[in-house]
Short mmCIF file of C-alpha atoms and ligand atoms in Angstrom, two decimals:
data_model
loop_
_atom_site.label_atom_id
_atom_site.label_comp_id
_atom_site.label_asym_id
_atom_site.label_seq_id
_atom_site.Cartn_x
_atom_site.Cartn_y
_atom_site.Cartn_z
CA UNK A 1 -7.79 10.97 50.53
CA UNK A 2 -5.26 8.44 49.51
CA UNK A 3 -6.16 8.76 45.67
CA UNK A 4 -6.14 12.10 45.64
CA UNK A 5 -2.25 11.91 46.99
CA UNK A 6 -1.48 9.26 44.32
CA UNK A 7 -2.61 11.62 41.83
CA UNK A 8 -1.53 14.70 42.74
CA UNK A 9 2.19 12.94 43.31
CA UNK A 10 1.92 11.59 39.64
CA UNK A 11 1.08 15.04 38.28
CA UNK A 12 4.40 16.37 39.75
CA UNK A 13 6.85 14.03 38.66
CA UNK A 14 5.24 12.69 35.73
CA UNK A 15 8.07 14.55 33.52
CA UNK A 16 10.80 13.51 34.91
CA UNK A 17 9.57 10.15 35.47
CA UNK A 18 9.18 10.23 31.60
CA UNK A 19 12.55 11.34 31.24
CA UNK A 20 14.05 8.20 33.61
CA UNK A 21 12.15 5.85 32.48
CA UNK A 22 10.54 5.97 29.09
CA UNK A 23 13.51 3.70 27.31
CA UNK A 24 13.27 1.09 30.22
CA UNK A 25 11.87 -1.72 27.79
CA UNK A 26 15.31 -1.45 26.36
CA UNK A 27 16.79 -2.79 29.20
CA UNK A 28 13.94 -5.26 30.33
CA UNK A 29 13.95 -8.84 27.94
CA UNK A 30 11.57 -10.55 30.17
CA UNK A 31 9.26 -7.69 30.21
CA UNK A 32 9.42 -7.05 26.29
CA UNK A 33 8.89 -11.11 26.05
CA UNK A 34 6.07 -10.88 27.89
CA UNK A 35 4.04 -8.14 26.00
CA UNK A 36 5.02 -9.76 23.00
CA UNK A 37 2.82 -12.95 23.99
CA UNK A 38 0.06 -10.68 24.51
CA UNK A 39 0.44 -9.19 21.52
CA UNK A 40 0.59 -11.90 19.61
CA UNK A 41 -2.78 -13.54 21.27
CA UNK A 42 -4.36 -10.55 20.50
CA UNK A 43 -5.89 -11.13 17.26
CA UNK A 44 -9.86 -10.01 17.41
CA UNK A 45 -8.16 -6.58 16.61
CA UNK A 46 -9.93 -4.97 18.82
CA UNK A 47 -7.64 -2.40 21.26
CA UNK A 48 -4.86 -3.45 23.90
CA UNK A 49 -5.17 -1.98 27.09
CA UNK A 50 -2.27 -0.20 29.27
CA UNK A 51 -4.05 0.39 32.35
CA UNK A 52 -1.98 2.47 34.87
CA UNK A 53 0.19 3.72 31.63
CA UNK A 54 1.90 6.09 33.29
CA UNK A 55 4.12 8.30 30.10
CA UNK A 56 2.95 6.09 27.91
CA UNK A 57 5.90 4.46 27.00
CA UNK A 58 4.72 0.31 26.94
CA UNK A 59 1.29 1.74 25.52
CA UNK A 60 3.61 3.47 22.72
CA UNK A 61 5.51 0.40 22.48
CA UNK A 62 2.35 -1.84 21.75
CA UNK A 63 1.05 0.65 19.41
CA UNK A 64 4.42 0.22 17.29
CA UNK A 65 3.34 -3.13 17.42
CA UNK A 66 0.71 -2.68 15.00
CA UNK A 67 -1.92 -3.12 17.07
CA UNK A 68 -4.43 -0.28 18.31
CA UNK A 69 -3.31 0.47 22.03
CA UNK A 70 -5.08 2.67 24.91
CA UNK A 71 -3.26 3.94 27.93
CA UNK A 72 -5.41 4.50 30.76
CA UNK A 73 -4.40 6.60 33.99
CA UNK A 74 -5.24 8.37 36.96
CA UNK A 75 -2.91 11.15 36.71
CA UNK A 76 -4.09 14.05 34.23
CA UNK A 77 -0.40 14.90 34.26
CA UNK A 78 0.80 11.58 33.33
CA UNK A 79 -1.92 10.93 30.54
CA UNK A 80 -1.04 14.47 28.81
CA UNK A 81 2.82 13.48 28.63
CA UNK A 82 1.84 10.52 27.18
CA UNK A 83 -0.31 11.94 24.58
CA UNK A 84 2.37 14.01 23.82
CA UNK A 85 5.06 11.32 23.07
CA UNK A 86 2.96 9.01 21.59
CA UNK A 87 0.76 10.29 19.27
CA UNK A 88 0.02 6.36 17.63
CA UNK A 89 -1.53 5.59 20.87
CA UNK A 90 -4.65 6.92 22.62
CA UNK A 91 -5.25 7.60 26.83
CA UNK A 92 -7.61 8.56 28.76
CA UNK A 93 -8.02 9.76 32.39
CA UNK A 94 -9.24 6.85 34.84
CA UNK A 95 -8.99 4.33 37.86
CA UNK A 96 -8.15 1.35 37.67
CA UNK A 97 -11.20 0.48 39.99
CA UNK A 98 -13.93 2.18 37.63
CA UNK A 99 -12.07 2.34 34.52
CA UNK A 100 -13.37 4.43 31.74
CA UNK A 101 -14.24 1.66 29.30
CA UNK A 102 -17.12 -0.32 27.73
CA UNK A 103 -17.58 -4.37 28.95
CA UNK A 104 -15.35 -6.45 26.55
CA UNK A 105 -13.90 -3.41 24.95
CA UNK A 106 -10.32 -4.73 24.65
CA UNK A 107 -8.73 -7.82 23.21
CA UNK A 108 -5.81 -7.91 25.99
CA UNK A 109 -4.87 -5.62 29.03
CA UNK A 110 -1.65 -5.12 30.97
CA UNK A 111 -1.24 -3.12 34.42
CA UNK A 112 2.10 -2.68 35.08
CA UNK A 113 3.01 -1.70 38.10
CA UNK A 114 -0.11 0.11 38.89
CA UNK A 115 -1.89 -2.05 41.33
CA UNK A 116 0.74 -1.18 43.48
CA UNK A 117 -0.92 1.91 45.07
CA UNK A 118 -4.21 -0.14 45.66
CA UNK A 119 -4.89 -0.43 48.98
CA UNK A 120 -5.39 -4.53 49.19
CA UNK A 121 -9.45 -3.90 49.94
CA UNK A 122 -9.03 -2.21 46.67
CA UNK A 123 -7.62 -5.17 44.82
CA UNK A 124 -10.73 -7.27 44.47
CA UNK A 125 -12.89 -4.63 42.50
CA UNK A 126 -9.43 -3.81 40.42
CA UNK A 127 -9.47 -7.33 39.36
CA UNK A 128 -12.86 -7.44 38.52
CA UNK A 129 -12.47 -4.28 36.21
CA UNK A 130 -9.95 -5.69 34.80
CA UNK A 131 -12.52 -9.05 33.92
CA UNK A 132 -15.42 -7.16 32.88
CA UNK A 133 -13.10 -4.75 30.17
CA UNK A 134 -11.48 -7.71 28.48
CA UNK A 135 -12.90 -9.57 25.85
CA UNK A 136 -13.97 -13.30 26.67
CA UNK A 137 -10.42 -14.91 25.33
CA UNK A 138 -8.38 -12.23 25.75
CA UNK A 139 -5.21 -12.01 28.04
CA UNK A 140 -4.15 -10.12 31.06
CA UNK A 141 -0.73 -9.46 32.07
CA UNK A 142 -0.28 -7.70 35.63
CA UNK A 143 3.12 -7.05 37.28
CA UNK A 144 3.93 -5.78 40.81
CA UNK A 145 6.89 -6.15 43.61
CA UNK A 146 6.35 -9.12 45.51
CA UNK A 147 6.77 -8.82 49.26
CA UNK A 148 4.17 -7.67 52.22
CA UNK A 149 6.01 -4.32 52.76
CA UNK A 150 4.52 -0.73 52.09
CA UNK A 151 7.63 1.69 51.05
CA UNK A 152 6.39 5.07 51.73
CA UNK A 153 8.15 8.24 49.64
CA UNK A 154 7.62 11.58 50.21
CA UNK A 155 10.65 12.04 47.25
CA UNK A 156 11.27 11.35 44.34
CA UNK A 157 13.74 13.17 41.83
CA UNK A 158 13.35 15.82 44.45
CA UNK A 159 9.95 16.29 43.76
CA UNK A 160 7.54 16.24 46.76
CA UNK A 161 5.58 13.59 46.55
CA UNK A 162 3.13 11.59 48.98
CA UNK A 163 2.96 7.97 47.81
CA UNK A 164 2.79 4.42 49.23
CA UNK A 165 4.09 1.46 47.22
CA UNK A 166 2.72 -1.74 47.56
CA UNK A 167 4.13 -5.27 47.77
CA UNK A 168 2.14 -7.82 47.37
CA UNK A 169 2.93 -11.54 47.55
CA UNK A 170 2.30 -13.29 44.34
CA UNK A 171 -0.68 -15.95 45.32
CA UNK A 172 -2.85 -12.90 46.77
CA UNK A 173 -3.08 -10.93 43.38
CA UNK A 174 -3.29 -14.79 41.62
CA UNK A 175 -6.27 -15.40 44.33
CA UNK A 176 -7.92 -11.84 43.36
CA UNK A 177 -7.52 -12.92 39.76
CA UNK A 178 -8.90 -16.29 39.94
CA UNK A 179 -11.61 -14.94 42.40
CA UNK A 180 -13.37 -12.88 39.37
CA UNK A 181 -13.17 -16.24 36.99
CA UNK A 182 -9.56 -15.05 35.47
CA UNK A 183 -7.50 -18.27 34.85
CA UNK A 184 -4.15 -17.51 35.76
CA UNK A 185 -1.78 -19.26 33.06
CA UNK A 186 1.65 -18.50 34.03
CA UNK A 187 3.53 -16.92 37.27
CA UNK A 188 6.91 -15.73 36.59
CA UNK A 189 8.93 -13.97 39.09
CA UNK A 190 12.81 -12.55 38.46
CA UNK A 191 15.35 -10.59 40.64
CA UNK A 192 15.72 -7.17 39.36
CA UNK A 193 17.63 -5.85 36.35
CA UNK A 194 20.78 -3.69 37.40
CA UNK A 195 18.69 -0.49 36.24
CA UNK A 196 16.03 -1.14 38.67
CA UNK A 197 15.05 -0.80 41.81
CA UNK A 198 16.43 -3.49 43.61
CA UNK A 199 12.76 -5.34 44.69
CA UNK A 200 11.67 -9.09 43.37
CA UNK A 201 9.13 -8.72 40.26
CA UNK A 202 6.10 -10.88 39.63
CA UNK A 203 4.17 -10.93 36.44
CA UNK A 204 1.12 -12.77 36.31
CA UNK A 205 -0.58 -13.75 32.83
CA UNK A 206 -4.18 -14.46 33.58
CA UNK A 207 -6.73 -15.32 31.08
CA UNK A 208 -10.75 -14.53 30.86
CA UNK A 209 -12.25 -17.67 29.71
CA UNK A 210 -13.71 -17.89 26.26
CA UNK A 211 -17.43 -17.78 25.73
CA UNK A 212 -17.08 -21.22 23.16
C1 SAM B 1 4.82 3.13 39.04
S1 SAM B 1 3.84 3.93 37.81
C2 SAM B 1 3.84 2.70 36.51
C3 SAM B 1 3.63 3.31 35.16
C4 SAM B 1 3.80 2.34 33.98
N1 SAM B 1 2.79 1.31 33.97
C5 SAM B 1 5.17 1.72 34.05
O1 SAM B 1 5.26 0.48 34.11
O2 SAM B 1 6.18 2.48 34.04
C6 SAM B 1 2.20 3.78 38.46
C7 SAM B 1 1.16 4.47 37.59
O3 SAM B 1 -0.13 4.01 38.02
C8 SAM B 1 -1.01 5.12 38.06
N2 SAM B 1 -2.06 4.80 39.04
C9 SAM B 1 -1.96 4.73 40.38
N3 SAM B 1 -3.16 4.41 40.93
C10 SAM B 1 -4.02 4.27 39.88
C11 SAM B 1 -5.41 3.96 39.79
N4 SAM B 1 -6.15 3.72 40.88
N5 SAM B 1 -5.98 3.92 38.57
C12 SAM B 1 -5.25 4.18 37.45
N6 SAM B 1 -3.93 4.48 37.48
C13 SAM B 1 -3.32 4.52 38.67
C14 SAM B 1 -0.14 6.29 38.46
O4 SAM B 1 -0.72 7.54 38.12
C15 SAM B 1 1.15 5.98 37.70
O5 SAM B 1 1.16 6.57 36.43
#
């Protein structure tokens, strides 16, 4: 099953995916900008969420932020590296789609690049997770490549691996958002840094409405 794949490829490069690509907020403004907002709106001090956290390294990066920070994946492999490198932080195993948290629990939540092995049937009940975990108030920040193609790899850092990225086009994930009662605030989308792969980024920062 298509999960299962998505997992399984995650467990096998998740080292060397830390090794590539654990410094890339040194190299991404926009994306560093971005979390910063969040962080800053993020004062009920209860814990940001990195959902789809990968190594750990923008959970890690909020933690040094002073705020309490929770990286949530579905690869076992890619939750125990980032345990490992960022001890200020804490993770747990878990989908995006049934996501190992209490209603409310966090004060913001970001999913970066991680919706981007949902299948689109998939992104409905994603965005509704990502509702139902964040506190009335608090912000989400979601970012994805925008385009209708699905860019299938079977390599990466010659690891075998079995995965199908995503594109999506940026009013379908703003619908999805909005759909669950999410008020998107802002849509930004940028060409990508020379360090990247070369694919058009959106971020959306969506907002669960406050109970006042
Ligand atoms: C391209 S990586 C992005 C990692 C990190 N957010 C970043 O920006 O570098 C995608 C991550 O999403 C995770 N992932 C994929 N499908 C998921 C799901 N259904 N639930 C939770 N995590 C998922 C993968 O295991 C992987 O670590």
């Amino acid at each position: 099953m298509g999960d299962e794949r998505t997992r399984q490829s995650y467990d096998a490069v998740a080292a060397e995916y830390a090794l590539h690509l654990s410094d890339e907020l040194s190299y991404k403004p926009l994306d560093r900008a971005l979390l910063g907002m969040v962080v800053e709106g993020a004062t009920s001090g209860r814990p940001i969420a990195d959902l789809g956290c990968g190594p750990g390294h923008v959970t890690g990066w909020l933690a040094a932020r002073g705020v309490a920070a929770v990286g949530i994946d579905l690869s076992p492999g890619m939750v125990a590296i980032a345990a490992r490198d960022h001890p200020g932080a804490s993770f747990r195993v878990g989908d995006l789609r049934d996501l190992p948290a209490s209603d409310a629990e966090f004060g913001a939540v970001v999913a970066l690049y991680s919706l981007i092995h949902l299948t689109p049937d998939a992104l409905p009940v994603a965005a509704s997770e990502l509702h139902r975990v964040v506190e009335p108030g608090g912000a989400v920040l979601v970012a994805f490549h925008v385009g209708e193609e699905v860019r299938h790899v079977t390599d990466w850092w010659g690891h075998g691996v079995d995965l199908d990225f995503r594109f999506f086009e940026t009013e379908l994930v703003a619908a999805h958002l909005e759909s669950v009662g999410l008020a998107v605030e802002a849509v930004v989308e940028r060409a990508p840094y020379l360090e990247e792969v070369a694919t058009r980024r959106a971020y959306l920062l969506a907002r669960r409405p406050s109970d006042r």
